[in-house]
XYZ file of C-alpha atoms in Angstrom:
560
model
C 21.997 10.399 60.331
C 20.806 14.010 60.726
C 18.793 16.282 58.403
C 18.750 20.037 58.558
C 15.885 22.241 57.358
C 16.629 25.796 56.416
C 13.632 27.994 56.039
C 13.265 31.766 55.509
C 10.146 33.623 55.920
C 9.804 37.115 54.571
C 6.919 39.387 55.225
C 6.297 42.845 53.913
C 3.414 45.246 54.193
C 2.284 44.519 50.590
C 2.645 40.795 50.214
C 3.522 37.569 51.948
C 6.144 35.240 50.348
C 7.372 32.030 51.631
C 10.719 30.396 50.470
C 11.797 27.052 51.525
C 15.213 25.537 50.760
C 16.115 22.174 52.225
C 19.055 20.005 52.267
C 19.595 16.362 53.087
C 22.953 15.219 54.449
C 24.913 18.140 52.885
C 24.854 20.101 49.672
C 22.930 18.822 46.584
C 23.078 19.880 42.969
C 20.118 21.667 41.663
C 19.225 23.034 45.167
C 18.782 26.754 45.382
C 20.344 28.534 48.347
C 18.166 30.893 50.442
C 18.874 34.385 49.206
C 18.358 35.729 52.724
C 20.286 33.427 55.188
C 22.945 32.374 52.568
C 22.370 28.590 53.398
C 22.946 29.050 57.155
C 20.797 27.136 59.644
C 18.457 29.895 60.358
C 14.871 30.803 60.169
C 14.816 34.465 59.496
C 11.772 36.871 60.024
C 11.926 40.043 58.113
C 9.581 42.949 59.011
C 9.822 46.115 56.976
C 13.333 45.300 55.787
C 14.624 44.518 59.275
C 16.083 40.937 59.646
C 15.385 38.947 62.875
C 16.971 35.685 63.739
C 13.738 33.722 64.809
C 15.248 30.222 65.302
C 18.866 29.082 65.316
C 18.803 25.374 64.498
C 16.080 22.751 64.367
C 17.446 19.079 64.454
C 15.313 16.125 63.650
C 16.757 12.616 63.938
C 15.847 10.270 61.077
C 15.691 7.253 63.312
C 12.711 8.653 65.154
C 13.969 7.339 68.511
C 13.959 10.732 70.224
C 10.957 11.825 72.109
C 9.250 15.207 72.605
C 11.843 15.652 75.432
C 14.152 16.916 72.697
C 11.601 19.651 72.036
C 11.501 20.487 75.786
C 15.159 20.807 76.026
C 15.016 23.924 73.927
C 15.352 27.156 75.874
C 12.123 28.883 76.649
C 12.819 31.732 74.121
C 13.537 29.299 71.290
C 10.331 27.330 71.941
C 8.261 30.533 71.790
C 10.098 31.494 68.573
C 9.431 28.116 67.003
C 5.734 28.135 67.954
C 5.410 31.736 66.580
C 7.173 30.868 63.366
C 4.878 27.743 62.957
C 1.843 29.971 63.465
C 3.097 32.432 60.875
C 3.684 29.575 58.338
C 0.225 28.238 58.997
C -1.294 31.657 58.417
C 0.583 32.036 55.249
C -0.469 28.615 53.848
C -4.110 29.177 54.821
C -4.070 32.502 53.039
C -2.634 30.894 49.986
C -5.164 28.118 49.919
C -8.084 30.507 50.458
C -6.858 32.828 47.723
C -7.736 30.066 45.200
C -4.643 30.475 43.208
C -4.624 26.682 42.381
C -7.735 25.566 40.655
C -7.064 21.910 41.768
C -7.683 22.964 45.374
C -11.295 24.211 44.704
C -13.921 22.125 46.100
C -16.395 21.200 43.303
C -19.993 21.799 43.592
C -22.212 18.738 44.368
C -24.823 20.045 41.921
C -24.890 18.705 38.259
C -26.150 20.630 35.193
C -28.899 18.463 34.293
C -30.244 20.854 31.671
C -27.569 19.983 29.264
C -28.543 17.324 26.581
C -27.055 13.968 26.939
C -24.396 12.706 24.591
C -25.736 10.618 21.818
C -22.500 8.715 21.063
C -24.133 5.461 21.952
C -24.794 4.911 18.273
C -21.078 4.581 17.789
C -20.923 1.691 20.213
C -20.647 3.717 23.484
C -21.655 1.333 26.332
C -24.018 3.021 28.950
C -21.866 1.608 31.740
C -18.817 3.334 30.265
C -20.762 6.564 30.315
C -21.568 6.120 34.037
C -17.946 5.466 34.766
C -16.936 8.903 33.482
C -19.967 10.870 34.708
C -18.447 11.927 38.014
C -15.103 13.079 36.563
C -16.819 14.849 33.615
C -19.148 16.745 36.103
C -16.168 18.099 37.963
C -14.396 19.179 35.005
C -17.628 20.608 33.428
C -18.119 22.840 36.453
C -14.596 24.197 36.264
C -15.161 25.123 32.501
C -18.567 26.645 33.206
C -16.909 29.973 34.070
C -15.632 30.096 30.407
C -19.059 29.683 28.904
C -20.118 33.363 29.040
C -16.935 34.523 27.323
C -17.097 31.847 24.534
C -20.725 32.450 24.086
C -19.902 36.081 23.172
C -17.517 34.750 20.427
C -20.364 32.500 19.082
C -22.807 35.504 19.132
C -20.211 37.498 17.204
C -19.938 34.634 14.595
C -23.636 34.059 14.292
C -24.413 37.774 13.907
C -22.122 37.818 10.853
C -23.520 34.639 9.174
C -24.771 35.412 5.700
C -25.691 32.733 3.255
C -24.959 34.227 -0.206
C -25.099 32.725 -3.657
C -21.677 32.108 -5.189
C -20.841 33.380 -8.556
C -20.418 30.465 -11.037
C -17.312 30.269 -13.297
C -17.545 30.010 -16.954
C -16.734 26.566 -18.521
C -14.068 28.131 -20.602
C -12.394 29.289 -17.379
C -12.673 25.902 -16.151
C -10.919 24.447 -19.175
C -8.032 26.942 -18.791
C -7.396 25.453 -15.329
C -7.457 21.909 -16.382
C -6.490 21.686 -19.969
C -5.275 18.086 -19.726
C -8.453 16.763 -18.017
C -10.554 18.279 -20.698
C -8.466 16.719 -23.405
C -8.890 13.160 -21.919
C -12.530 13.100 -20.760
C -14.947 13.278 -23.767
C -18.150 15.253 -23.963
C -20.282 12.220 -24.802
C -20.332 8.693 -23.429
C -21.549 5.383 -24.551
C -25.383 5.314 -24.703
C -25.926 1.809 -23.495
C -24.041 2.095 -20.239
C -25.488 3.583 -17.062
C -22.010 4.615 -16.036
C -20.276 7.255 -18.113
C -17.856 5.132 -20.145
C -16.030 5.496 -23.402
C -13.416 3.559 -25.334
C -9.821 4.925 -25.586
C -6.891 3.652 -27.803
C -4.247 2.014 -25.849
C -0.965 2.503 -27.522
C 1.352 0.339 -25.300
C 2.821 -2.964 -26.224
C 1.887 -6.270 -24.835
C 5.098 -6.157 -22.571
C 4.095 -2.776 -21.243
C 2.982 -2.421 -17.608
C -0.212 -0.274 -17.965
C 0.275 0.979 -14.361
C 3.912 1.593 -14.313
C 3.693 5.280 -13.725
C 0.489 5.360 -11.779
C 1.006 7.778 -8.918
C -1.128 5.748 -6.560
C 1.211 2.901 -6.965
C 4.303 4.991 -6.669
C 3.415 6.913 -3.542
C 1.614 4.233 -1.508
C 2.900 0.569 -0.929
C -0.599 -0.423 0.488
C -2.099 -0.021 -3.100
C 0.402 -2.319 -4.903
C -1.442 -5.544 -4.388
C -4.560 -3.881 -5.792
C -2.684 -2.949 -8.857
C -1.290 -6.538 -9.126
C -4.843 -7.706 -9.518
C -5.520 -4.954 -12.067
C -2.410 -5.943 -14.093
C -3.531 -9.661 -14.295
C -6.899 -8.695 -15.612
C -5.850 -5.915 -17.936
C -4.742 -7.671 -21.156
C -7.751 -9.987 -21.300
C -10.137 -7.066 -21.562
C -8.883 -5.010 -24.382
C -11.031 -4.533 -27.482
C -9.445 -4.846 -30.881
C -10.528 -3.048 -34.112
C -8.713 -2.005 -37.241
C -5.296 -3.369 -35.886
C -5.637 -1.177 -32.784
C -6.175 -1.925 -29.157
C -8.870 -0.136 -27.200
C -9.659 -0.016 -23.436
C -12.918 0.882 -21.797
C -12.573 3.993 -19.597
C -15.288 4.880 -17.042
C -16.105 7.587 -14.542
C -18.414 7.021 -11.495
C -22.149 7.078 -12.011
C -22.544 8.227 -8.425
C -20.457 9.712 -5.620
C -20.769 9.350 -1.845
C -19.383 12.879 -1.240
C -19.502 13.250 2.497
C -19.156 13.741 5.296
C -16.221 12.143 7.243
C -17.208 10.319 10.436
C -20.843 10.390 9.457
C -21.107 6.690 8.379
C -19.875 6.806 4.772
C -17.742 3.795 5.262
C -20.479 1.699 6.578
C -22.758 2.817 3.706
C -19.979 1.808 1.172
C -19.398 -1.538 2.768
C -23.130 -2.396 2.580
C -23.765 -0.982 -0.936
C -20.868 -2.691 -2.548
C -22.632 -6.097 -1.707
C -25.071 -5.206 -4.407
C -24.289 -7.228 -7.494
C -25.073 -4.231 -9.735
C -22.726 -1.773 -7.893
C -18.850 -1.626 -8.419
C -16.803 0.845 -6.570
C -13.224 2.251 -7.421
C -10.348 -0.139 -6.490
C -9.541 2.248 -3.633
C -12.400 3.237 -1.372
C -11.317 6.936 -1.018
C -9.148 8.049 -3.855
C -9.569 11.721 -2.878
C -8.551 12.670 -6.425
C -10.920 15.470 -7.190
C -10.049 17.265 -3.908
C -6.399 16.490 -3.303
C -4.407 14.113 -5.458
C -5.027 15.977 -8.708
C -3.218 18.879 -7.021
C -0.359 16.530 -5.791
C -1.607 16.657 -2.228
C -1.278 13.531 0.074
C -1.101 15.531 3.316
C -1.125 19.271 2.791
C 1.110 19.894 5.687
C 3.849 17.756 3.932
C 3.866 19.981 0.860
C 3.002 19.250 -2.695
C 4.201 16.301 -4.761
C 3.757 15.672 -8.591
C 0.148 16.140 -9.523
C -1.846 12.808 -10.129
C -3.008 12.973 -13.812
C -6.660 12.084 -14.589
C -5.408 8.796 -16.163
C -4.317 7.672 -12.820
C -7.793 8.229 -11.427
C -9.477 6.443 -14.240
C -7.225 3.357 -13.604
C -8.960 2.840 -10.395
C -12.168 1.887 -12.204
C -10.621 -0.573 -14.548
C -11.994 -3.740 -12.937
C -15.546 -2.261 -13.079
C -14.837 -1.155 -16.652
C -13.723 -4.893 -17.470
C -17.128 -6.092 -16.370
C -19.032 -3.417 -18.299
C -16.949 -4.209 -21.307
C -17.814 -7.966 -21.116
C -21.576 -6.972 -20.777
C -21.366 -4.797 -23.761
C -19.697 -7.456 -25.832
C -22.344 -9.960 -24.859
C -25.081 -7.678 -25.790
C -23.511 -6.494 -29.137
C -26.456 -7.896 -31.035
C -28.828 -5.790 -28.847
C -27.222 -2.306 -28.888
C -30.390 -0.832 -27.231
C -29.881 -3.170 -24.089
C -28.693 -1.027 -21.210
C -25.799 -2.369 -19.138
C -27.075 -2.235 -15.494
C -23.717 -2.154 -13.680
C -22.948 1.276 -12.082
C -19.729 2.602 -10.763
C -19.420 4.490 -7.418
C -16.867 6.461 -5.584
C -16.756 7.249 -1.876
C -14.290 9.905 -1.036
C -15.636 11.625 2.029
C -13.656 14.719 1.277
C -15.477 15.529 -2.035
C -18.189 17.631 -0.494
C -16.104 19.989 1.642
C -12.366 19.968 1.012
C -11.184 22.759 -1.400
C -8.125 23.558 0.613
C -5.880 23.432 -2.415
C -7.448 26.370 -4.296
C -5.157 29.076 -2.792
C -2.235 27.273 -4.195
C -3.344 26.898 -7.767
C -6.132 29.409 -8.508
C -5.914 33.205 -8.610
C -7.874 35.035 -5.910
C -10.140 37.623 -7.415
C -13.170 37.190 -5.249
C -12.336 38.676 -1.774
C -10.985 35.467 -0.268
C -13.602 33.157 -1.820
C -12.384 30.375 -4.158
C -13.207 31.051 -7.794
C -13.516 27.279 -8.582
C -14.749 24.488 -6.548
C -14.728 20.702 -6.971
C -18.251 20.385 -8.004
C -17.680 22.850 -10.902
C -15.279 20.350 -12.581
C -17.393 17.256 -11.814
C -20.537 19.078 -13.232
C -18.531 20.084 -16.299
C -18.122 16.420 -17.299
C -21.042 14.841 -15.489
C -24.054 17.108 -15.234
C -26.281 14.117 -14.561
C -24.158 12.569 -11.752
C -25.990 11.196 -8.676
C -24.756 12.332 -5.201
C -25.285 10.856 -1.841
C -24.492 12.552 1.358
C -24.491 11.068 4.836
C -24.591 13.575 7.795
C -24.880 13.415 11.530
C -25.318 15.803 14.382
C -22.362 18.129 13.741
C -21.605 18.229 17.436
C -21.167 14.559 17.722
C -19.411 14.398 14.341
C -16.768 16.805 15.705
C -16.075 14.839 18.868
C -15.796 11.565 16.806
C -13.519 13.367 14.348
C -11.286 14.451 17.202
C -11.046 10.950 18.802
C -10.260 9.476 15.392
C -7.579 11.762 14.238
C -6.076 12.994 17.482
C -2.821 11.193 18.074
C -2.113 11.514 21.863
C -3.367 13.147 25.067
C -6.957 12.583 24.107
C -9.531 13.730 26.782
C -12.761 15.535 27.126
C -10.733 18.362 28.546
C -8.392 18.570 25.664
C -11.361 18.564 23.313
C -12.987 21.431 25.082
C -9.711 23.540 24.883
C -9.323 22.798 21.302
C -12.999 23.701 20.605
C -12.665 27.058 22.186
C -9.411 27.777 20.312
C -11.037 26.898 17.051
C -14.024 29.133 17.706
C -11.796 32.038 18.523
C -9.906 31.502 15.336
C -13.053 31.290 13.215
C -14.435 34.514 14.904
C -11.143 36.309 13.929
C -11.665 35.375 10.298
C -15.428 36.296 10.378
C -14.470 39.772 11.515
C -12.722 40.453 8.142
C -14.100 38.016 5.634
C -17.353 36.435 4.421
C -18.636 33.218 5.757
C -17.819 31.395 2.458
C -14.173 32.855 2.446
C -13.619 31.577 6.080
C -15.128 28.130 5.341
C -12.728 27.548 2.501
C -9.740 29.403 4.084
C -6.923 27.070 3.897
C -4.705 28.868 6.405
C -7.566 28.922 8.965
C -8.514 25.302 8.355
C -4.887 24.243 9.090
C -4.629 26.452 12.205
C -7.811 25.123 13.805
C -6.892 22.186 16.176
C -10.243 20.514 15.401
C -12.115 20.450 12.063
C -14.891 22.753 13.012
C -15.730 23.706 9.486
C -16.574 20.274 8.185
C -19.907 20.411 10.168
C -21.028 23.508 8.456
C -23.241 21.376 6.101
C -25.572 24.084 4.847
C -22.650 26.195 3.456
C -21.293 23.232 1.419
C -24.663 21.948 0.240
C -25.958 25.453 -0.860
C -22.689 25.739 -3.000
C -23.294 22.264 -4.508
C -26.845 23.157 -5.409
C -25.710 25.988 -7.514
C -24.490 23.635 -10.091
C -26.628 20.442 -9.434
C -30.330 20.004 -9.098
C -31.793 19.107 -5.742
C -33.192 15.857 -7.299
C -29.717 14.534 -7.870
C -28.920 14.294 -4.180
C -29.913 11.824 -1.553
C -29.378 13.302 1.943
C -29.185 10.744 4.773
C -28.763 10.985 8.358
C -26.520 8.600 10.355
C -28.925 8.564 13.254
C -31.673 7.237 10.891
C -29.268 4.744 9.357
C -28.144 3.422 12.688
C -31.649 2.726 13.896
C -32.942 1.222 10.646
C -30.349 0.056 8.246
C -32.814 -1.740 5.980
C -34.920 1.361 5.346
C -31.806 3.457 4.523
C -30.483 0.846 1.964
C -33.950 0.656 0.309
C -33.825 4.292 -0.115
C -30.432 4.177 -1.667
C -31.431 1.236 -3.947
C -34.396 3.476 -5.139
C -32.386 6.524 -5.681
C -29.745 4.599 -7.898
C -32.515 2.607 -9.639
C -30.991 -0.790 -8.526
C -32.720 -4.072 -8.980
C -34.178 -5.941 -5.957
C -32.094 -8.443 -3.801
C -32.880 -11.886 -2.755
C -33.749 -12.380 0.897
C -30.371 -13.871 1.616
C -28.568 -11.034 -0.140
C -30.537 -8.354 1.837
C -30.070 -10.164 5.102
C -26.295 -10.200 4.454
C -26.358 -6.524 3.603
C -28.595 -5.258 6.422
C -27.603 -7.506 9.419
C -23.756 -7.244 9.153
C -22.077 -5.278 11.955
C -21.521 -1.547 11.534
C -18.207 -0.585 9.987
C -15.667 2.040 11.143
C -17.346 2.277 14.638
C -15.441 4.078 17.502
C -12.442 2.321 18.929
C -12.663 0.667 22.293
C -9.845 2.925 23.611
C -11.673 5.947 22.472
C -15.084 4.811 24.006
C -13.203 4.548 27.310
C -12.570 8.270 27.232
C -16.297 8.883 27.715
C -18.417 11.544 26.167
C -17.508 15.307 25.812
C -18.190 17.619 28.590
C -21.756 18.914 28.647
C -20.465 22.607 28.523
C -18.529 21.782 25.331
C -21.597 20.142 23.942
C -23.716 23.225 24.737
C -21.176 25.560 23.093
C -21.012 23.608 19.909
C -24.844 23.420 19.738
C -24.949 27.138 20.053
C -22.395 27.490 17.229
C -23.898 24.825 14.806
C -27.479 25.816 15.531
C -27.864 28.607 12.817
C -26.346 26.309 10.150
C -28.563 23.352 11.058
C -31.605 25.672 10.908
C -30.673 26.685 7.345
C -29.924 23.137 6.256
C -33.327 21.993 7.665
C -34.907 24.867 5.756
C -33.331 23.867 2.468
C -34.176 20.229 2.834
C -37.651 20.963 4.339
C -36.966 18.484 7.052
C -36.732 19.473 10.710
C -34.795 16.249 11.524
C -31.805 18.045 10.359
C -32.089 20.404 13.285
C -30.785 17.486 15.365
C -32.798 18.708 18.469
C -33.188 15.051 19.465
C -30.476 12.634 18.101
């Protein structure tokens, strides 16, 4: 069995190009014929356009039995030609390697950038041994990306030079009513005085055979909620109030909202807080009604569905309303006695997600939304209590990426997506205000990572235009992770909840953390130090403004 190797080398004064065409045992589909020698068994040497036959045929036996004697049997001229050709090929390859065209051939520096802060993702369950396992590979990748740092830093400098925290113009209540006529017709202006949660009685006109949740959009569009509503159905008929031949049901809104942020520990806070006997949450942990469902959004990229009416949202609080109703009935002889049950809702999108505004509201404010979620909540519940859980925005973004990315997750991929998002954000900032870019639906959908979610100061300042600072409890995940008991006591005090027994408190504070980083994501290791540094540069001015507003330097996240 013989193999032939056809090789053409072409040199010109301006460049050196090597083409290699090989065949095994005859012609093969997909192989490209040499444009110079036309698939003949030649090695052609071309100088200034003149073709020279450097070597006629080189035969190599596959069985390897032939010795170097075969080489010596070549004529002296052919041996010299072969050696000369090999020398030329070696020089060409050496030139190619030394030119550094392929980054993978570069030798990495043995020095590490120790000045970069360490990754604080251990609070999400990152094992120190896992971090060591990825240290060497991360260092190599980090060095290759260091050359990008100056150019990306210029982009960040361009963004930070345009940051301006301006006070938004508040809409008039009448303008709010025009946007949500049905909502304002359903929710009353006053609530029952002896309930801590905002509740009221509403006439139920259905018959005994009527399914009260037949048209509820949460049931229609999501199979996973059907069992929840089966429970609601069974309890519904036993909790109606009867007066003057009519049926009445108790309707309630939340007393408090956990409004954000995603990947900041809101699920863990929710799981612990619902163990308190005085706290009742919505039947679904995150209804996302104020930000998405009332606009008919499940996933914005999937388009719009029918809008979820406010009645569908109120249905989610029926189990809590049943308990409040029982308490009110039991204390009917003491109308001044306050029912202590409070209702909570924990959609982590409430604080920041206003992506739907461009689809429903006229734009008359230079790209800034004329109405925000908090405007409508405040219109009905000016005394609502608001809990916010935050974390270092740099770590939040990486956690967000690991949780939501579907494939090809890596520190390298994260770095590339971060740089792309920074470039897109700068492009917006060149033409629009900070607020316009933060709430820009097109930009938010285009960015490959949710960079805007970590701009806490922008969102909080906009919420503070309608709610008082005393109505907020701002927590840090880092503090919660290190001292759960202290965090929960702060929440109890903020919500004016009664004390727990030792057994109840132990159950609440000693249970494992919820929604921690998945093992497969932990195995990917931390982000690259250069990525961390870029994000710290980007989020720094926003953290500084947040720390100033809250008068707490812990929100600078200098040490997480």
